[in-house]
Short mmCIF file of C-alpha atoms and ligand atoms in Angstrom, two decimals:
data_model
loop_
_atom_site.label_atom_id
_atom_site.label_comp_id
_atom_site.label_asym_id
_atom_site.label_seq_id
_atom_site.Cartn_x
_atom_site.Cartn_y
_atom_site.Cartn_z
CA MET A 23 84.69 128.95 144.19
CA PRO A 24 84.98 132.50 145.59
CA ASP A 25 83.57 135.38 143.49
CA SER A 26 86.12 137.74 144.92
CA THR A 27 89.56 138.25 143.46
CA LEU A 28 92.49 136.69 145.30
CA ARG A 29 95.23 139.23 145.89
CA ILE A 30 98.87 138.21 145.99
CA GLY A 31 101.29 140.70 147.55
CA LEU A 32 104.63 141.05 145.80
CA VAL A 33 106.52 142.69 148.64
CA LEU A 34 109.22 145.25 147.85
CA PRO A 35 110.17 144.11 144.32
CA ASP A 36 112.01 147.45 144.01
CA VAL A 37 114.61 146.31 146.57
CA MET A 38 114.15 142.54 146.92
CA GLY A 39 113.92 140.28 143.89
CA THR A 40 117.13 138.75 142.57
CA TYR A 41 117.20 135.82 140.11
CA GLY A 42 113.60 136.25 138.99
CA ASP A 43 112.08 135.91 142.46
CA GLY A 44 109.21 138.17 141.36
CA GLY A 45 108.16 135.20 139.22
CA ASN A 46 106.88 133.47 142.36
CA ALA A 47 103.91 135.85 142.48
CA LEU A 48 103.28 135.24 138.77
CA ILE A 49 103.24 131.49 139.32
CA LEU A 50 100.72 131.79 142.16
CA ARG A 51 98.48 134.03 140.04
CA GLN A 52 98.71 131.76 137.00
CA ARG A 53 98.02 128.55 138.91
CA LEU A 54 94.92 130.23 140.38
CA ARG A 55 93.71 131.54 137.02
CA MET A 56 94.22 128.16 135.34
CA ARG A 57 91.82 126.75 137.91
CA GLY A 58 89.20 129.42 137.26
CA TYR A 59 89.91 131.73 140.20
CA LYS A 60 90.22 135.47 139.76
CA ALA A 61 93.64 136.58 140.95
CA GLU A 62 95.83 139.66 140.79
CA ILE A 63 99.25 140.76 141.99
CA VAL A 64 99.55 143.78 144.28
CA GLU A 65 103.02 145.31 144.17
CA ILE A 66 104.08 146.87 147.45
CA THR A 67 107.08 149.16 147.01
CA LEU A 68 109.07 151.35 149.39
CA ASN A 69 106.48 154.07 148.66
CA ASP A 70 103.61 151.99 150.04
CA PRO A 71 102.56 150.90 153.51
CA VAL A 72 102.31 147.09 153.69
CA PRO A 73 98.64 146.00 153.58
CA GLU A 74 97.61 143.27 156.02
CA THR A 75 94.52 142.10 154.11
CA LEU A 76 96.02 140.31 151.10
CA ASP A 77 95.57 136.56 150.54
CA ALA A 78 99.25 135.61 150.13
CA TYR A 79 102.62 137.33 150.08
CA THR A 80 105.96 136.69 148.37
CA LEU A 81 109.34 138.30 149.07
CA GLY A 82 112.56 137.86 147.11
CA GLY A 83 116.29 137.94 147.76
CA ALA A 84 118.52 141.00 147.91
CA GLU A 85 122.02 142.26 148.52
CA ASP A 86 122.95 143.59 151.97
CA SER A 87 122.14 147.30 151.48
CA ALA A 88 118.79 146.63 149.79
CA GLN A 89 118.02 144.12 152.51
CA ARG A 90 118.46 146.83 155.15
CA LEU A 91 116.00 149.15 153.39
CA ALA A 92 113.46 146.33 153.28
CA THR A 93 113.96 145.55 156.97
CA ARG A 94 113.34 149.17 157.92
CA HIS A 95 110.20 149.36 155.79
CA LEU A 96 108.68 146.12 157.11
CA SER A 97 109.35 147.21 160.70
CA ARG A 98 107.76 150.60 160.12
CA TYR A 99 104.65 149.14 158.40
CA PRO A 100 103.92 145.79 160.13
CA GLY A 101 101.16 144.61 157.74
CA LEU A 102 103.06 141.45 156.84
CA GLN A 103 103.43 140.48 160.50
CA ARG A 104 99.69 140.98 161.04
CA ALA A 105 98.79 138.97 157.94
CA ALA A 106 100.96 136.06 159.08
CA GLU A 107 99.37 136.19 162.52
CA ARG A 108 95.97 135.51 160.94
CA GLY A 109 97.48 132.66 158.87
CA ALA A 110 98.02 134.25 155.46
CA PRO A 111 100.75 132.35 153.58
CA VAL A 112 104.08 134.14 153.18
CA LEU A 113 106.94 132.92 150.96
CA ALA A 114 110.34 134.43 151.82
CA ILE A 115 113.32 133.82 149.52
CA CYS A 116 116.97 134.05 150.62
CA ALA A 117 117.62 137.53 152.06
CA ALA A 118 113.94 137.64 153.01
CA ILE A 119 114.47 134.74 155.45
CA GLN A 120 117.16 136.84 157.06
CA VAL A 121 115.00 139.99 157.16
CA LEU A 122 112.06 138.11 158.70
CA GLY A 123 114.33 136.56 161.33
CA ASN A 124 115.40 137.86 164.75
CA TRP A 125 118.66 139.35 163.47
CA TYR A 126 121.21 139.00 160.70
CA GLU A 127 124.81 140.06 160.30
CA THR A 128 125.88 141.68 157.04
CA SER A 129 129.11 140.71 155.32
CA ASN A 130 130.72 143.72 157.14
CA GLY A 131 129.89 142.06 160.44
CA GLU A 132 127.19 144.59 161.34
CA ARG A 133 124.24 143.10 163.23
CA VAL A 134 120.77 144.26 162.08
CA ALA A 135 117.55 143.53 163.99
CA GLY A 136 115.03 141.67 161.82
CA VAL A 137 111.24 141.74 162.08
CA SER A 138 111.09 138.53 164.20
CA MET A 139 108.45 136.66 162.22
CA LEU A 140 110.83 133.70 162.02
CA ASP A 141 112.79 132.35 164.97
CA VAL A 142 116.09 132.34 163.06
CA THR A 143 119.38 134.22 163.10
CA THR A 144 121.86 134.62 160.25
CA ALA A 145 125.59 135.26 160.19
CA PRO A 146 128.08 135.28 157.29
CA GLN A 147 129.88 131.99 156.62
CA ALA A 148 133.52 131.57 155.56
CA THR A 149 132.53 130.89 151.97
CA ARG A 150 129.63 131.86 149.74
CA SER A 151 127.24 129.05 148.79
CA ILE A 152 126.49 129.16 145.07
CA GLY A 153 124.90 126.56 142.86
CA GLU A 154 122.03 124.16 142.44
CA VAL A 155 120.37 122.83 145.57
CA VAL A 156 118.12 119.78 145.78
CA THR A 157 116.28 118.76 148.93
CA ALA A 158 113.88 116.21 150.39
CA PRO A 159 110.96 118.03 152.03
CA GLN A 160 110.11 117.34 155.65
CA THR A 161 107.02 119.52 155.77
CA GLY A 162 103.43 118.27 155.68
CA GLY A 163 101.84 118.54 152.25
CA LEU A 164 105.12 118.21 150.36
CA THR A 165 106.18 114.85 148.92
CA GLN A 166 108.30 115.75 145.88
CA PRO A 167 112.00 116.74 145.90
CA LEU A 168 112.55 120.51 145.82
CA SER A 169 115.11 122.27 143.62
CA GLY A 170 116.49 125.77 143.28
CA PHE A 171 119.56 127.91 142.75
CA GLU A 172 121.25 129.23 145.87
CA ASN A 173 123.63 132.18 146.19
CA HIS A 174 124.18 133.44 149.72
CA ARG A 175 126.93 134.00 152.21
CA GLY A 176 124.64 134.08 155.21
CA GLY A 177 124.18 130.88 157.21
CA THR A 178 120.86 130.59 159.04
CA THR A 179 120.42 128.92 162.43
CA LEU A 180 116.92 127.82 163.41
CA GLY A 181 115.56 128.58 166.90
CA ALA A 182 113.09 126.44 168.85
CA ASP A 183 109.98 127.82 167.12
CA ALA A 184 111.23 127.22 163.58
CA ARG A 185 111.46 123.93 161.63
CA GLY A 186 113.49 123.14 158.52
CA LEU A 187 111.57 123.08 155.23
CA ALA A 188 113.63 120.20 153.86
CA ARG A 189 116.79 118.10 154.18
CA VAL A 190 119.59 118.86 151.70
CA THR A 191 120.53 116.10 149.24
CA HIS A 192 122.66 118.30 146.95
CA GLY A 193 124.09 121.76 147.66
CA VAL A 194 124.37 123.67 150.93
CA GLY A 195 121.01 125.02 152.13
CA ASN A 196 120.92 126.95 155.39
CA GLY A 197 124.68 126.58 155.64
CA VAL A 198 125.24 125.93 159.34
CA GLY A 199 125.95 122.20 159.18
CA ASP A 200 122.55 120.90 160.28
CA GLY A 201 121.72 119.53 156.81
CA LEU A 202 118.59 121.64 156.57
CA GLU A 203 117.27 123.94 153.87
CA GLY A 204 114.71 126.63 154.51
CA VAL A 205 112.39 127.28 157.40
CA VAL A 206 108.73 126.86 158.27
CA GLN A 207 106.99 128.68 161.09
CA GLY A 208 103.20 129.03 161.17
CA SER A 209 102.11 130.23 157.73
CA VAL A 210 105.58 131.51 156.76
CA ILE A 211 107.85 129.44 154.51
CA GLY A 212 111.41 130.60 153.88
CA THR A 213 113.90 129.07 151.45
CA TYR A 214 117.27 129.87 149.89
CA MET A 215 115.95 128.53 146.56
CA HIS A 216 115.84 131.07 143.75
CA GLY A 217 114.74 129.94 140.35
CA PRO A 218 112.02 131.23 140.78
CA ALA A 219 111.34 128.58 143.37
CA LEU A 220 107.65 128.13 142.57
CA ALA A 221 108.25 127.59 138.84
CA ARG A 222 110.51 124.69 139.74
CA ASN A 223 108.38 123.38 142.61
CA PRO A 224 104.65 123.41 141.77
CA GLU A 225 103.80 121.37 144.85
CA LEU A 226 105.19 124.19 147.01
CA ALA A 227 103.13 126.72 145.03
CA ASP A 228 99.98 124.69 145.59
CA LEU A 229 100.72 124.32 149.31
CA LEU A 230 100.70 128.14 149.60
CA LEU A 231 97.55 128.38 147.49
CA LYS A 232 95.69 125.81 149.58
CA GLN A 233 96.56 127.83 152.64
CA ALA A 234 95.38 131.06 150.96
CA LEU A 235 92.11 129.48 149.87
CA GLY A 236 91.55 127.47 153.06
CA VAL A 237 91.08 124.22 151.09
CA ASP A 238 92.66 120.77 151.43
CA GLU A 239 92.70 119.92 147.72
CA LEU A 240 93.16 121.73 144.42
CA ALA A 241 92.44 120.44 140.91
CA SER A 242 95.66 119.07 139.41
CA LEU A 243 97.22 120.93 136.47
CA ASP A 244 98.74 119.00 133.59
CA LEU A 245 101.78 121.08 132.58
CA PRO A 246 104.33 118.95 130.68
CA GLU A 247 106.80 121.86 130.41
CA VAL A 248 106.94 122.14 134.20
CA GLU A 249 107.63 118.41 134.48
CA GLN A 250 110.37 118.77 131.87
CA LEU A 251 111.97 121.64 133.81
CA ARG A 252 111.87 119.53 136.97
CA ARG A 253 113.45 116.54 135.25
CA GLU A 254 116.28 118.76 133.99
CA ARG A 255 116.90 120.52 137.30
CA LEU A 256 116.69 117.45 139.50
CA ARG A 257 119.38 115.77 137.39
CA VAL A 258 122.22 117.87 138.95
N1 LIG B 7 122.89 139.12 151.24
C1 LIG B 7 122.45 137.85 151.66
C2 LIG B 7 123.53 136.76 151.71
O1 LIG B 7 124.50 136.80 150.96
C3 LIG B 7 121.30 137.38 150.75
C4 LIG B 7 121.70 137.14 149.32
C5 LIG B 7 120.53 136.85 148.41
O2 LIG B 7 119.37 137.12 148.72
N2 LIG B 7 120.80 136.32 147.23
O3 LIG B 7 123.39 135.89 152.52
#
């Protein structure tokens, strides 16, 4: 067990973090502490350069104008890109998928260049996708159904370097008719699931933590309230 403290970057909570997405960093910290690791959250706001040395990073969703501010900041301070290049896990929720992609179009039809960490592009769809989403993962290390709450108008198309996180069984997901939800590329995982996603999907949380710690296994946590939440949410 490492003596040093694991540091989880909560990236731009001042502009990105709808529907409790900031909770994803809390879940990572708590699941580490419950296993005896020292862990803390480092908040990176628009006033801070983005550090490249943290152990894991989470980014939340946002509306179009906030999303643009985040895109500009992450392009100006490319710490997140450098961290992902060395394999640090990054979780990107909703608008953050779009920001980390090659480009996205806002609901006004304006095209904005993303930071190109994910080989995806996003354009507004005819209707907004709102509601519960349930999926079957198709990513190594995940065996349990995933669930979240989606609310987005953007539809995300995956390029050759990106894979879908999961196949949709209920709800819309990426919204371009390929039946996929989310994206995986290297150490970056993107998903439209709010919730926060990691409270609803502990297996996904532990996948990120294993990557951060460089281990294949983690001690299991017996949390009946999490199982109860999952039972409720997977019933949709
Ligand atoms: N503005 C983006 C969209 O509607 C993202 C929304 C969100 O993050 N909830 O697609």
